[in-house]
Every structure is written in structure tokens, then in C-alpha cells.
XYZ file of C-alpha atoms in Angstrom:
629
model
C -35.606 -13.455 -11.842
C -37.509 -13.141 -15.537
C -36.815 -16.619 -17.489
C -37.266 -14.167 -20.859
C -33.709 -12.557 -21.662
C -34.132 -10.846 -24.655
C -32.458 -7.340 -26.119
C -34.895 -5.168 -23.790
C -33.175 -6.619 -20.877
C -29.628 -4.754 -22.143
C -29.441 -1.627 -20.534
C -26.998 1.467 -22.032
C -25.783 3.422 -18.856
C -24.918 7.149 -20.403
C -23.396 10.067 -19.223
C -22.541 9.566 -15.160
C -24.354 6.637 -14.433
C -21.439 3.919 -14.803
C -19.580 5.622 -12.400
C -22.332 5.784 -10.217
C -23.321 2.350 -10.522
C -20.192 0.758 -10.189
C -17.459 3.511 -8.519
C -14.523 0.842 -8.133
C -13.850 0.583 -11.690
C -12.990 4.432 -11.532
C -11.501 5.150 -8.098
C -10.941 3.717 -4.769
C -13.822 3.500 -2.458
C -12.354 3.480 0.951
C -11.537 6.828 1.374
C -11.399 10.133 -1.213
C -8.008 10.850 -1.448
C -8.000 9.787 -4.981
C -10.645 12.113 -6.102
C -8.368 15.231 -4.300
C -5.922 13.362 -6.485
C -7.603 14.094 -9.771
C -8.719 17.732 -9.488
C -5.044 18.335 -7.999
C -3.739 16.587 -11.195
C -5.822 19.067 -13.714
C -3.698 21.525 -11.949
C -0.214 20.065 -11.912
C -0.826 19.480 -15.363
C -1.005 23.276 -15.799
C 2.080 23.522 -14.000
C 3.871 21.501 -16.054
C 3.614 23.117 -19.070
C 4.433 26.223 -17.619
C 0.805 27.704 -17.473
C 0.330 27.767 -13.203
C 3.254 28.402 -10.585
C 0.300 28.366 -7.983
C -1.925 25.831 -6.325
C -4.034 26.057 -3.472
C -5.962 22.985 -1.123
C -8.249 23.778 1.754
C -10.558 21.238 3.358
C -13.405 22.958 4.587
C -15.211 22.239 8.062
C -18.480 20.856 6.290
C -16.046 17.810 4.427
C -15.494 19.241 1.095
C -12.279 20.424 -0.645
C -11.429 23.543 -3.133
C -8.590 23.334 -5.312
C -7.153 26.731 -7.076
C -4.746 27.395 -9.573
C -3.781 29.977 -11.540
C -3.055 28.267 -14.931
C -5.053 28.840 -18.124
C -8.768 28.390 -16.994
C -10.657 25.423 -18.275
C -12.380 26.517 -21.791
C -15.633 28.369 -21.617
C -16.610 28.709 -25.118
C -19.400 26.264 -26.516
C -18.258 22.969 -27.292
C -19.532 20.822 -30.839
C -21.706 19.102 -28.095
C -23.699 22.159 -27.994
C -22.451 22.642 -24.308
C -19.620 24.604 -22.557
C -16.177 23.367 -22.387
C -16.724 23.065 -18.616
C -19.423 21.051 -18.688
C -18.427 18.637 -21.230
C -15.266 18.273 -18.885
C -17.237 17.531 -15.864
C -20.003 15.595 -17.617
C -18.502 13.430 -20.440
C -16.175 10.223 -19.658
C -13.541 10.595 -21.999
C -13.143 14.154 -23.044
C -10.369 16.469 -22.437
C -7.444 18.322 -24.152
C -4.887 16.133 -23.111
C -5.191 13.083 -26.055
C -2.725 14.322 -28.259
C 0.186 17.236 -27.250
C -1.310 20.253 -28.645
C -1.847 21.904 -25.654
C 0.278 19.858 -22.680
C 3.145 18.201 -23.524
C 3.148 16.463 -20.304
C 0.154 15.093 -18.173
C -1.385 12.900 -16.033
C -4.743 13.078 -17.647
C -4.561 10.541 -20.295
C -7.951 8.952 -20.084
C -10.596 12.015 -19.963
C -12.525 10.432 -17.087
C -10.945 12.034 -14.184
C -12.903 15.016 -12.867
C -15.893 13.595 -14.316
C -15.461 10.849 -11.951
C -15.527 13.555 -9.576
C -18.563 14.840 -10.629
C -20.533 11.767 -10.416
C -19.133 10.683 -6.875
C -19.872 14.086 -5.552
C -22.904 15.291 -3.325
C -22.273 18.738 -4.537
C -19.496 20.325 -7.413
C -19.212 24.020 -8.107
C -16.467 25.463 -10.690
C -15.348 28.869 -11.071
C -13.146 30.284 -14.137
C -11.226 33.200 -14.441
C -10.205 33.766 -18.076
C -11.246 35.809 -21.499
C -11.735 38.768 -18.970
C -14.441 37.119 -16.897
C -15.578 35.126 -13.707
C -17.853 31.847 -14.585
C -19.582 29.780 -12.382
C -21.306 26.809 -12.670
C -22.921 23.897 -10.057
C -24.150 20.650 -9.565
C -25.581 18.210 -7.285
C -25.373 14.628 -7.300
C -23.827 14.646 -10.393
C -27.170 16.623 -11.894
C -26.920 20.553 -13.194
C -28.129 23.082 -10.784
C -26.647 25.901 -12.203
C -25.773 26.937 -15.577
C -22.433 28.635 -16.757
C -22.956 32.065 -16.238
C -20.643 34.977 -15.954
C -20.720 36.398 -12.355
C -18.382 39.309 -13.108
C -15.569 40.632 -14.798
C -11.700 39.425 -14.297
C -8.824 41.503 -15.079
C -7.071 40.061 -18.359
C -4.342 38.576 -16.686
C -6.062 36.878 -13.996
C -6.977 33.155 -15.191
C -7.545 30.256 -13.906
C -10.059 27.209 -12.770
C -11.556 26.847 -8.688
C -13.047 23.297 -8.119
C -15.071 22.692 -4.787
C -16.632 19.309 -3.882
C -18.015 17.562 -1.672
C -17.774 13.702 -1.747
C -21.005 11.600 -1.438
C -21.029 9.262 1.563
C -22.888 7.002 -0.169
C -19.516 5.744 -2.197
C -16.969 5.999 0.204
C -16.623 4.093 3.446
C -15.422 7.735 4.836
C -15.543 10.573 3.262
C -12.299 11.824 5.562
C -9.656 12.661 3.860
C -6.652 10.891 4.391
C -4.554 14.428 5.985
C -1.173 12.792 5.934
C -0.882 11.173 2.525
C -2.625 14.076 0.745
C 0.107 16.521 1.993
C 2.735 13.338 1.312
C 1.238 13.744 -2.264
C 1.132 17.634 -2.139
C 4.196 18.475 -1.504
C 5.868 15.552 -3.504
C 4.253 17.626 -6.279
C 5.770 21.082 -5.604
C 9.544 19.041 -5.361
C 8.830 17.247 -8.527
C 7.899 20.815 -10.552
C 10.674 23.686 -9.318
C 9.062 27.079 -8.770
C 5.363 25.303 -7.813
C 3.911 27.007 -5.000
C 1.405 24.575 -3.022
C -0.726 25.653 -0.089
C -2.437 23.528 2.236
C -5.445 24.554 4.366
C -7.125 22.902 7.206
C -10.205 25.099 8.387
C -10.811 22.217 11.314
C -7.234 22.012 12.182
C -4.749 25.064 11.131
C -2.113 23.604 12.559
C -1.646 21.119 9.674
C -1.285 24.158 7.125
C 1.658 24.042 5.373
C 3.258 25.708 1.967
C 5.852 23.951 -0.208
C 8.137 25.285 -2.855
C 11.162 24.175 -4.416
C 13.980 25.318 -6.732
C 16.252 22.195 -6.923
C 14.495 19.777 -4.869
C 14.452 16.215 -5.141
C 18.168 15.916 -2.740
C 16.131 17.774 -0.171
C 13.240 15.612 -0.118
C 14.875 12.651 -0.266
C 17.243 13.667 2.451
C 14.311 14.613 4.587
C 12.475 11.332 4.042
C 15.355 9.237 5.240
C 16.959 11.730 8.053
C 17.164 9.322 10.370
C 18.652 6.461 8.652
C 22.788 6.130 7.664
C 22.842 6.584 3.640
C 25.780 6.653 1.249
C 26.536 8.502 -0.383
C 25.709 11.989 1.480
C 24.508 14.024 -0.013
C 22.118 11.487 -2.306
C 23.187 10.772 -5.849
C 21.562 13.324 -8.148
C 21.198 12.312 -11.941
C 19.340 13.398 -15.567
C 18.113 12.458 -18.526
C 16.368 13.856 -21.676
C 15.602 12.233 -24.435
C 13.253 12.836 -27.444
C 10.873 10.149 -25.869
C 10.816 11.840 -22.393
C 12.389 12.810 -19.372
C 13.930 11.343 -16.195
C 15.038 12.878 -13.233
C 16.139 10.493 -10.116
C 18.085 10.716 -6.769
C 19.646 7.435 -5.101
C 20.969 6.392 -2.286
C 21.760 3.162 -0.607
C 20.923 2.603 3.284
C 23.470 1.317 5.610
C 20.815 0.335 8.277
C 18.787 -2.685 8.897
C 15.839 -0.365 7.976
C 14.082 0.081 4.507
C 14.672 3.463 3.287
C 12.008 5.546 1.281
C 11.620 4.457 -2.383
C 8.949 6.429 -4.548
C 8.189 6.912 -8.350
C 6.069 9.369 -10.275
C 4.851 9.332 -14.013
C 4.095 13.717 -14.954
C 4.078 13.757 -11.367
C 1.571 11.203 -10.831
C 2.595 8.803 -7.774
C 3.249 5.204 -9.214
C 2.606 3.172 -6.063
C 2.904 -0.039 -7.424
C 6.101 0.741 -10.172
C 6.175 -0.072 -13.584
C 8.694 -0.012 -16.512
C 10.188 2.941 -15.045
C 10.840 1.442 -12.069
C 12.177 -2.099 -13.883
C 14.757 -0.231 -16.127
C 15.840 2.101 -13.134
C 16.874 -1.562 -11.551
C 18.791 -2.999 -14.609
C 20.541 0.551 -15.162
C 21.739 1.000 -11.268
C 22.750 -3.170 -11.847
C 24.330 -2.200 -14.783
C 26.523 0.135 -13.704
C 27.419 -0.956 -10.465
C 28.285 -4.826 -11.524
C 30.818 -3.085 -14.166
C 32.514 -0.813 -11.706
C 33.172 -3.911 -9.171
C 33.905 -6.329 -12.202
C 36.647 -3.407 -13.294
C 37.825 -2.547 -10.157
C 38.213 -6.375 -9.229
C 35.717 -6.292 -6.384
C 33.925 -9.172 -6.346
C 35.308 -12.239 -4.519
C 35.460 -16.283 -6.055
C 32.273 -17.315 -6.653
C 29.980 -14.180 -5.993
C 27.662 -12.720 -8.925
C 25.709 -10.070 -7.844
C 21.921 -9.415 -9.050
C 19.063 -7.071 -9.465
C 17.992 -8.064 -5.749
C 21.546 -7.518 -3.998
C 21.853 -3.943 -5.752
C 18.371 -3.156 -5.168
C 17.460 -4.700 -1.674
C 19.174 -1.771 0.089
C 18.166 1.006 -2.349
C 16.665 4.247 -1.594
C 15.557 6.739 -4.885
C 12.692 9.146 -5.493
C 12.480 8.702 -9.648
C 10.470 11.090 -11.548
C 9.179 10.260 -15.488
C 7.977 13.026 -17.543
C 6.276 11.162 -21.110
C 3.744 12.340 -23.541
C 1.284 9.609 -23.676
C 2.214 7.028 -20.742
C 0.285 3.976 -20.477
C -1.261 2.759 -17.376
C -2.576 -0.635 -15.750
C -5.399 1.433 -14.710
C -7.874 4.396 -14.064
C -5.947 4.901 -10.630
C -2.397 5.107 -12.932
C -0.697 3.053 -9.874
C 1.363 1.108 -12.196
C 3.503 1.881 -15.329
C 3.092 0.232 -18.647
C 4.573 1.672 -21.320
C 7.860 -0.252 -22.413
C 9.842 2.884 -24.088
C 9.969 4.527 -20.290
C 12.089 1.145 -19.193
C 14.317 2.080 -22.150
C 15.173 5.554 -21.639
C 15.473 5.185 -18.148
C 17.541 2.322 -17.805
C 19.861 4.013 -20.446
C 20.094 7.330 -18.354
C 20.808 5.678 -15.344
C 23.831 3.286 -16.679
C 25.730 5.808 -17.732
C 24.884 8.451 -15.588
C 25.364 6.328 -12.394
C 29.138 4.600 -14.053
C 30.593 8.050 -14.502
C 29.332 8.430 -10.993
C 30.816 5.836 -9.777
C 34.260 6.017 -11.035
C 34.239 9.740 -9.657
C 33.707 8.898 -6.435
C 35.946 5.823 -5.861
C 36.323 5.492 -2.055
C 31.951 5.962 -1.577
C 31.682 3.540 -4.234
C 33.260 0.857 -3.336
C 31.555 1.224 -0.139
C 28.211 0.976 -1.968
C 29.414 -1.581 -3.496
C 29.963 -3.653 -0.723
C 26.681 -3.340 0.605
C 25.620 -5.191 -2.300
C 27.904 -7.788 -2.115
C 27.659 -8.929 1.542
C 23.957 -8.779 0.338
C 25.001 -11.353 -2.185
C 26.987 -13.899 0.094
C 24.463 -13.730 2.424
C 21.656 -15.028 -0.442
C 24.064 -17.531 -1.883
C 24.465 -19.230 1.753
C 20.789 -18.773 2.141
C 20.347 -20.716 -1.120
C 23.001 -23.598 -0.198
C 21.068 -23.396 3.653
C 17.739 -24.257 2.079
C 18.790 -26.774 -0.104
C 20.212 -28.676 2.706
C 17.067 -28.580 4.484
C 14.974 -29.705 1.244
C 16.733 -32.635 0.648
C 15.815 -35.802 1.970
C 13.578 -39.184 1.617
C 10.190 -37.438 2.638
C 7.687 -35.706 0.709
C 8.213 -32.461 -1.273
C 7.306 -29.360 0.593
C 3.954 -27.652 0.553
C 4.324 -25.440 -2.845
C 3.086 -22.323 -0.745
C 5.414 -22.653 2.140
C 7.920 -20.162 2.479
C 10.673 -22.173 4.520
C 13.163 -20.221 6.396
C 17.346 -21.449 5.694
C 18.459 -22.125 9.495
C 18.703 -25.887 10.467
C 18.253 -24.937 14.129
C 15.279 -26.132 15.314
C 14.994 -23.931 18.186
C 14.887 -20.841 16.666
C 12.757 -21.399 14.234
C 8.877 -20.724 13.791
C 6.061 -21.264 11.176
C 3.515 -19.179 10.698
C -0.063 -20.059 9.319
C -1.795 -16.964 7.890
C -5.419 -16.590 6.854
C -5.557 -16.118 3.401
C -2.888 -15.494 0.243
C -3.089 -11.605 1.216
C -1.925 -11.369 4.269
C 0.515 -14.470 3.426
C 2.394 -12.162 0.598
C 2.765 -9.439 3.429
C 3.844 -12.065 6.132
C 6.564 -13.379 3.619
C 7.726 -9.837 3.018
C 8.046 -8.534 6.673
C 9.246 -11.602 8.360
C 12.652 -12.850 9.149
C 13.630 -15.469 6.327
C 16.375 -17.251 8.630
C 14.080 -17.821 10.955
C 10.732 -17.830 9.989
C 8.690 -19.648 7.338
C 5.346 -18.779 6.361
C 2.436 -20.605 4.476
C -0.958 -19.227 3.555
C -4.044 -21.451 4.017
C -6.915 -20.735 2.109
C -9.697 -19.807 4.003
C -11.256 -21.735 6.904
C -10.497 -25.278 7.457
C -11.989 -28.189 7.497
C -13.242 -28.851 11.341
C -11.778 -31.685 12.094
C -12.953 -32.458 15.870
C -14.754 -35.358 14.636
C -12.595 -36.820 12.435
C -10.264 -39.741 12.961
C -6.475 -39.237 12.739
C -5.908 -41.635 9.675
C -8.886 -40.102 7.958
C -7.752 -36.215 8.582
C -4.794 -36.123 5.585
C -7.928 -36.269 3.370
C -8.215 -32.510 3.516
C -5.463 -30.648 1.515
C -4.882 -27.837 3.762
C -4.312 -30.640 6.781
C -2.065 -32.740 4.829
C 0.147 -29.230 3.967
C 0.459 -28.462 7.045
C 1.068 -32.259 8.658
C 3.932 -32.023 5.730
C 5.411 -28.834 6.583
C 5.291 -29.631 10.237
C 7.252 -33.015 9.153
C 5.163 -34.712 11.750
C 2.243 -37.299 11.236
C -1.335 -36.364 12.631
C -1.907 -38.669 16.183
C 1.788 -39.260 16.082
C 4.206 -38.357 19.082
C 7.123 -38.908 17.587
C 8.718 -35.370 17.108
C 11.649 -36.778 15.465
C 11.003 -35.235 11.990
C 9.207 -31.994 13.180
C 10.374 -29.299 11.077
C 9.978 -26.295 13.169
C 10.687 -25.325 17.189
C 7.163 -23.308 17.396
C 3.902 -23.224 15.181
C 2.301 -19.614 15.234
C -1.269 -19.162 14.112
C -1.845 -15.422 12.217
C -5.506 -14.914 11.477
C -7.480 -11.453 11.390
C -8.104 -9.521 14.531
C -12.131 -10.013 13.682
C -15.060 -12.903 14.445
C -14.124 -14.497 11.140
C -10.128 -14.593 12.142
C -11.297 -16.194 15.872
C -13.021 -18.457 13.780
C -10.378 -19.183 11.504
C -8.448 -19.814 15.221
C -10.445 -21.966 17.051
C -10.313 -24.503 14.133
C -6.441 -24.546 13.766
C -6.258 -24.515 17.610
C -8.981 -27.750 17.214
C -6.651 -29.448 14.883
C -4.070 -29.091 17.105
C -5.481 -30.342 19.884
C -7.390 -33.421 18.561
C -4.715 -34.590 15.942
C -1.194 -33.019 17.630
C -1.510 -32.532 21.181
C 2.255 -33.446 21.616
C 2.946 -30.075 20.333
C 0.463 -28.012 23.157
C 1.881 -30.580 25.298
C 5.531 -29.319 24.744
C 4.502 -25.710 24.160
C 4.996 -25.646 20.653
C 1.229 -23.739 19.508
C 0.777 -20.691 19.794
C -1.716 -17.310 18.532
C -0.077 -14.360 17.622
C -2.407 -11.280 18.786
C -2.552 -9.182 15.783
C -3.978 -5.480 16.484
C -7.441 -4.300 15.361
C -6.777 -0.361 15.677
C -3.414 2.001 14.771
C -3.771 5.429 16.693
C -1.483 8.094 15.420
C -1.296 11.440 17.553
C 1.659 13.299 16.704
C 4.205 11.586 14.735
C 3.516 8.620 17.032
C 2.069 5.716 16.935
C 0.235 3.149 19.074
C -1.597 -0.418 18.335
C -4.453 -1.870 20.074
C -6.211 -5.386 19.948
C -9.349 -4.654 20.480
C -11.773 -1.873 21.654
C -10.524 -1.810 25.617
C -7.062 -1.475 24.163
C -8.341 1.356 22.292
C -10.134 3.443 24.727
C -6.993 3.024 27.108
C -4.674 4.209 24.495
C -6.827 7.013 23.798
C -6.187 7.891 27.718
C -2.857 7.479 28.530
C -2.736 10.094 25.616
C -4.656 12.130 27.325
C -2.988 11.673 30.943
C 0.836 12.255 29.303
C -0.535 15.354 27.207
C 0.480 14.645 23.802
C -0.906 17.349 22.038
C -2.221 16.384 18.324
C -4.911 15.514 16.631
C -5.622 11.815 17.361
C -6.028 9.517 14.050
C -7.677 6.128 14.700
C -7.297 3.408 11.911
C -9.474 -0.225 12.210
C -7.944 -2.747 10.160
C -9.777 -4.762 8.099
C -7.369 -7.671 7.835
C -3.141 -8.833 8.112
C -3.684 -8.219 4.439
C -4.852 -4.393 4.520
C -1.399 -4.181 7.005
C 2.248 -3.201 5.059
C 5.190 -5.645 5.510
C 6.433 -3.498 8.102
C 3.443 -3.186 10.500
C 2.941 -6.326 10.244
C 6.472 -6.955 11.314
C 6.173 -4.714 14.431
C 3.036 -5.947 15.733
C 2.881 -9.681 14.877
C 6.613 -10.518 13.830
C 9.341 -9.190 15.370
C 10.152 -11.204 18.914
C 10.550 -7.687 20.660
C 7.324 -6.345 19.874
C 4.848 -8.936 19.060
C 2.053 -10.217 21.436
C 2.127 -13.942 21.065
C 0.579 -16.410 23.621
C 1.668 -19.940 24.238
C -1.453 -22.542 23.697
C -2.324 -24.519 27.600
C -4.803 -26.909 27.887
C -5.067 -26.223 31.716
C -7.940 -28.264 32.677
C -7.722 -31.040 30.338
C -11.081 -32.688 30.638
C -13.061 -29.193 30.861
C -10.868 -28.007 27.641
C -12.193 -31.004 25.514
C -15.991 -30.877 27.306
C -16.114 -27.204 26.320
C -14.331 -27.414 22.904
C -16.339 -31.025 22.132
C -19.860 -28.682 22.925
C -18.720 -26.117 20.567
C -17.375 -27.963 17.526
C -19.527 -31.268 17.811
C -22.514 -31.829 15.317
C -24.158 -33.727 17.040
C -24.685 -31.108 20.198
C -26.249 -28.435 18.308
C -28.742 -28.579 21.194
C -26.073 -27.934 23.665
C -24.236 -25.100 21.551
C -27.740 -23.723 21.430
C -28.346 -23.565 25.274
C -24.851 -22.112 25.794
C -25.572 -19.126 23.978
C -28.651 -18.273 25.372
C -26.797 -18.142 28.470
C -23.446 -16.769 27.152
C -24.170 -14.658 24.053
C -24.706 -11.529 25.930
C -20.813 -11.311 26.730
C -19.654 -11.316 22.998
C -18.429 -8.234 21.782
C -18.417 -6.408 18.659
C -15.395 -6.308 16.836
């Protein structure tokens, strides 16, 4: 490291190289479904404005992808650069036609960046054009020209359109598979979203996953589809409108009558808004809106019961689709809405559309409406429930604890997660009556060594001695909070870790609580195996291979998808709640001390630093029967 920082040390990355040197800023890095995503886009946004009513995806054998439409052709006249449209589009961040509304009034591509992005993250890139009566091509590797834009041949003059094939680099991308199922998800969420859009879907490897979608009047159909197997009101879903000079909305709803969650998905100029936005907020307030004022005039709601966003949303199933001229996103990726006019417009569309609704279909209604408020009762005893269970002469609760609301100790568990991650998606999939959650940060102190009166000293003990309502070396269970402690850490060597020291703390500084069976590790799995609309878990890489058998033996026919999770936090709310959650389906394993003085021999020799020695000779003799995980 040079002690002399002066201005030759400032370097001036130009044309391709940021994205090169730093690819997260522009797309996601785990797999390239989001590249697919922004050549697909160029296309929809030809679609759109009525320019393309066809688009074509094939993954090739070798890894890379074409996409083909038949809209307008990207420009092959010579740019004020001094290059060709094409190759300012593929080689300048920030260029493009789509900054003002000359020539789309509607698109995804707001920044300029997105095919460039392509480009750079590419091993290879070739382009051909059909339009002004000719065939162009053009190349490039790693993000460098190999070819030139050329004219091959000549088109007939009603034949246009732009062919993109590329290949994405491995050296960006932890795989450079294709996600199969989520790019036809996306595909054919496109082709409902844009009546009369034909989309085709090749698989040279596997033909079987070829597919073609097209769509008149779609959006009931889809939604339908998505949530077949779940009991919805009103049947079919709620179809609604609205156009405004600021933009368009276009939304179907539903509310589920299951336990289950049903499918809820938004889209900006057909864009997929994973994470929301404005759009998303004012489609809320405007179905709260409307359905608060049909109960309040219909005289609905008992004593004492107000309902709220959460009670009319909780049970909510929509596909909502935005169409804006310049929307505003968190980010390159466009997961999240921003611009505060879409919140407007749709909220206002919804209200009213939704109230006429309503008072049309009386008898439905107030059936929907009564979803929401037993939804509401059930909150408001919640609320009074944990209130109860606050209140008293010891100290206030751990400000990351989650508590559950019942007051029987039996039935009730706390879970300590590894990290804030996996905590949000614990809170989300587990069962709030009964289960409380409360992320610790990182590892723990290792307190094998340490004396009971000193051990509060670390913050993360102390939470948890408070949440457990029990003192550390105590065994006096009088005030203990909870009928069973579960530890959730990562499926990896980092999680075990993580383990082993909570299972320490335990049983130096609480062994009433092994003692009475009251610790124990929840198994989380390391693998998901899909293989024909089912799907398995595994914890570990015996689990695995045995899976991958008994599919074998029983003959399910499919092409087998293996998925090795990172982390809880890389799992939704609802695996998480199938494989580590729910008491039917969980693997969870009560915490013995067997052996009590070879437990604390082996457990003093691995956590003691004063053996290091000992630890040392152990794994010389032991190390060869760790695995790799």
C-alpha cells in the first residue's frame, strides 16, 4: 500500500469497465435471470407501444439465450458518437430512446444501462436487425468488438426487428443456469399483462419445458390459475380499471378463505416489482378504503372493532399491473416502486372501482368482509394477550424479541436465529400465538469458562437470560417464560458453530433446562430438490444423494433441480415454515447430556483455552471424518 495518494491514484473507469469491475451495482450475481430480464424487456417495450405482437426465448445447449421480436429493429444509422445506433446501445451506459416519450410511451427502460450491462457481463453477444430493407449483424466478446455492423443481406420491407444472443460469463455469476421456472413465471406474466403478445419458450436441452403463451383478456385467468387450489371469493376474481392522464392501472383481487397465502404480484410497464412500491401502498389504502365504508354503511362491524390496512390486506390475493411514462425506481434491478403519483392514481382507481363493486355484489361482500373482520378480533385479542404477558415487576423485554400472545407455557417455544436475516423470515413464517422469535447477532460470546455471575456481562447473554425470564446458574424455573428453547442457525460449519456455543451456554449456565428437556436444535435443510412439481428437502449431502434415489426407484419422470442454501435468510417465510417451523414437518431434536461426565470432558477439550494442546491432538486423530458442507 503506496503512503503517496495524490490525483494519479484516481482512476476514470469508461465505457464497460464499471460493470465489469463491480457487476452488483448493475444486476444480481447469483444467477442470470436478470440479464434474460433486460433483453426480454427491450422487447416488451416494443410490445407495448404496439410495435411487436411476437417474442421468442430459446436457451441453447452451449448456455446462452436468443431473444427475437418482431418490433421496430434497434436503429442502424450512425449515431453523433460517430458509431451505429446498435453499438452505442450495447456499448454506452446510459443511452437509449426511452428518456423522454417520443418514441415509447411506456417502458421499462428508464435508465439506458440495461443491455449494455449485458454486454459487459457476457462471454460472447451477437445482434441481428431486420429493418430499412436489410439484415445487420454485429458481435462481441467479452464485452470487446469482434465484428463490425455489416449488412449480411437483404430483408423484405416489412420484416423488422432486433435478435440478441448471449452468452453469460462465468466469471460474474455463481451459475450461469438459468433459473427455468421463474423465467417462464416472468415470460408468460408478460404475454397476460400485454393482450395479443405471443411468447415462445425454447429449451434445446429439455423440449419438454417449451411452452407458448397468449392472451386476449387475461389477468382473471392467470390469477385463477395461480391460486387453483386454494378457496377465493369472490369467483371469478374481481376485475377492475383505471386510466388516467398520469398512467394506467389494471388489477384483479381476490381474498383467500384458506389458512394459505394466496399469490400476490405487481408489475411497473410490465416489469415485475418484487419488493412493491407506491403502487402497491395505494392499492392497500384504496381496497381499505372501500371496504371499511361498505361495512361502516351496511352496519357490519361489531362494538369495539376498527379494521386496518393489515386485516383487509392479510388475506389478499391481486396481480396489479402499472403502466407510467417515466416511473422511478429504488434501483438498477427496478424491484421496488418509487414514484409517489402511481400511489395516487391507483389508490383512487381502486376506491371507487372496488365500492361500486362492492355494493353490487352484496351477499359476496359481506362475506369478504368478514374475513377481514374476524382478522381484526383476532389482532385486537392478540394485542390485549401480549400486554398481559408484558406487564409485570421484571425487566423490559429484549427490544428484538418477537414474543408470541398465549400465556400457556406449554405450548409455547422461542426460537434463537443466527443473524437479523433469517430472524425477519422466522418472524414472518412462524406461528405468533405460539412462537416468539429473537435474532442474535452473530456468534456468541463462549462462555464455557466464564462464571455464572460474570456471564450477564455479554449483551446477547443477558437478552436471552431476560427473555427466558430465568437467571443464569439458577434452578428456579418459576419465571421461565417459555415451555421449549429452539436453536435456528444455518445448515453450514459456521451455523454448527454458531450451535455448539448456544448449546455451551446452555449447558454450563442453564442445565435445568437440558435437564427437563427444554433445549433443543431445529435441523434446518441444506438442499431443496424439485423434480416435477414436487418438492423434497435434505440436511445434508447423504440426505441428498438418497433423495435423488428414491426418485429414481418411484420413477418420477422430470428434470431434477437441486438448490443449496446459503442460509435461513436466503429461505422465504414459507420454507422456512415447512422445514424448521411447523410441528408437523420440522426436524427438531431434544438436547441429552447422556453421559454426563464424558459430555463436559469432551465439550471442556473443545471450548477450553487452556487445552489448545488437547483440541490439537483430537484433530489429528478426528479431522479426517469432517465433511464438507
Amino acid at each position: 500500500m503506496s503512503r503517496d495518494y495524490t490525483a494519479s491514484a484516481i482512476e476514470v473507469l469508461t465505457g464497460l469497465e464499471p460493470v465489469r469491475k463491480r457487476p452488483g451495482m448493475y444486476t444480481e450475481t447469483e444467477r442470470p435471470n436478470h440479464l434474460a430480464h433486460e433483453v426480454i424487456d427491450n422487447s416488451v417495450d416494443e410490445a407495448i407501444s404496439g410495435y411487436a405482437n411476437l417474442i421468442q426465448v430459446t436457451l441453447h445447449e452451449d448456455g446462452s439465450m436468443t431473444v427475437t421480436d418482431n418490433g421496430r429493429g434497434m436503429p442502424v444509422d450512425t449515431h453523433e458518437e460517430g458509431a451505429s445506433g446498435v453499438e452505442v446501445i450495447l456499448t454506452r451506459l446510459h443511452s437509449g430512446g426511452k428518456f423522454t416519450d417520443k418514441h415509447y410511451t411506456y417502458s421499462g427502460g428508464l435508465h439506458g444501462v440495461g443491455v449494455s450491462v449485458v454486454n459487459a457481463l457476457s462471454s460472447s453477444l451477437e445482434i441481428w436487425v431486420r429493418r430499412d430493407g436489410g439484415l445487420f449483424h454485429m458481435a462481441f466478446e467479452n464485452a470487446e468488438k469482434t465484428a463490425e455492423l455489416s449488412q449480411l443481406s437483404s430483408s423484405p420491407r416489412g420484416k423488422t426487428g432486433t435478435t440478441l444472443r448471449f452468452k453469460p460469463d462465468p466469471e460474474f455469476f455463481d451459475t450461469t443456469q438459468f433459473h427455468i421456472q421463474s423465467l417462464k413465471r416472468n415470460l408468460r406474466a408478460k404475454a397476460v399483462l400485454c393482450p395479443g403478445l405471443s411468447v415462445e419458450f425454447t429449451d434445446e436441452k429439455n423440449p419438454e419445458q417449451n411452452e407458448c403463451w397468449i392472451y386476449h383478456d387475461g389477468l382473471v385467468e392467470y390469477l385463477s390459475d395461480l391460486a387453483e387450489s386454494l378457496s377465493v371469493l369472490p369467483t371469478p376474481p374481481c376485475l377492475g380499471q383505471y386510466r388516467h392522464e398520469l398512467g394506467e392501472a389494471d388489477w384483479v383481487v381476490c381474498w383467500v378463505e384458506d389458512d394459505e397465502d394466496g399469490p400476490t404480484e405487481s408489475y411497473v410497464n410490465l416489469v415485475p416489482t418484487t419488493q412493491g412500491g407506491t403502487h402497491v401502498t395505494g392499492f392497500r389504502a384504496g381496497l381499505t378504503e372501500a371496504l371499511r365504508e361498505f361495512c361502516e354503511f351496511r352496519n357490519l362491524l361489531p362494538r369495539g372493532i376498527k379494521l386496518t390496512p393489515e386485516d383487509v390486506w392479510k388475506k389478499c390475493s391481486f396481480i396489479l399491473s402499472v403502466k407510467m411514462p417515466e416511473p422511478r425506481f429504488s434501483g438498477q434491478t427496478k424491484d421496488r416502486l418509487s414514484s409517489k403519483e402511481a400511489g395516487t392514481i391507483v389508490q383512487t382507481g381502486v376506491k371507487d372501482h372496488l365500492a361500486l363493486w362492492l355494493n353490487q355484489h352484496v351477499s359476496v361482500a359481506e362475506r369478504i368482509a368478514q374475513i377481514a373482520i374476524e382478522l381484526a378480533q383476532i389482532r385486537q385479542k392478540s394485542n390485549k394477550q401480549v400486554k398481559r404477558k408484558k406487564v409485570g415487576s421484571g425487566p423490559a423485554l429484549p427490544g428484538k424479541l418477537a414474543d408470541c400472545t398465549s400465556d400457556n407455557i406449554e405450548e409455547t417455544e422461542l426460537f434463537l436465529v443466527e443473524g437479523d436475516s433469517a430472524g425477519g423470515s422466522a418472524k414472518q413464517a412462524r406461528d405468533r400465538i405460539t412462537q416468539a422469535v429473537m435474532p442474535l447477532r452473530g456468534k456468541i460470546l463462549n462462555t464455557w469458562e466464564i462464571e455464572s455471575s460474570e456471564v450477564l456481562g455479554s449483551q446477547e447473554v443477558h437478552d436471552i437470560a431476560v427473555a427466558l425470564g430465568i437467571d443464569p446458574g439458577s434452578n428456579d424455573l418459576s419465571g421461565l417464560r417459555y415451555g421449549r428453547v429452539c436453536i435456528l442457525a444455518d445448515a453450514d460449519s459456521d451455523g454448527a458453530h454458531i450451535a455448539t456455543l448456544l448449546c455451551a451456554l446452555f449447558m454450563k449456565h442453564f442445565p435445568v433446562l437440558i435437564k427437563e428437556r427444554k433445549v433443543c436444535v431445529a435441523m434446518p435443510p441444506l438442499y431443496r430438490i424439485d423434480v416435477a412439481k414436487q418438492v423434497f428437502y435434505a440436511v445434508d449431502d447423504q440426505a441428498r444423494e438418497e433423495i435423488i434415489k428414491q426418485i429414481e426407484q418411484e420413477g418420477i419422470r422430470g428434470k431434477i433441480g437441486i438448490q443449496r442454501f446459503k442460509g435461513l435468510g436466503e429461505m422465504n417465510p414459507l420454507q422456512l415454515r415447512e422445514t424448521t417451523m411447523n410441528v408437523e414437518t420440522r426436524n427438531l431434536f431434544a438436547l441429552e447430556l447422556g453421559d454426563q461426565g464424558k459430555t463436559t470432558e469432551l465439550m471442556d477439550m473443545l471450548l477450553s483455552k487452556k487445552r489448545s494442546t488437547d483440541r490439537k491432538s483430537w484433530l489429528n486423530q478426528r479431522g479426517n471424518q469432517a465433511e464438507n458442507s
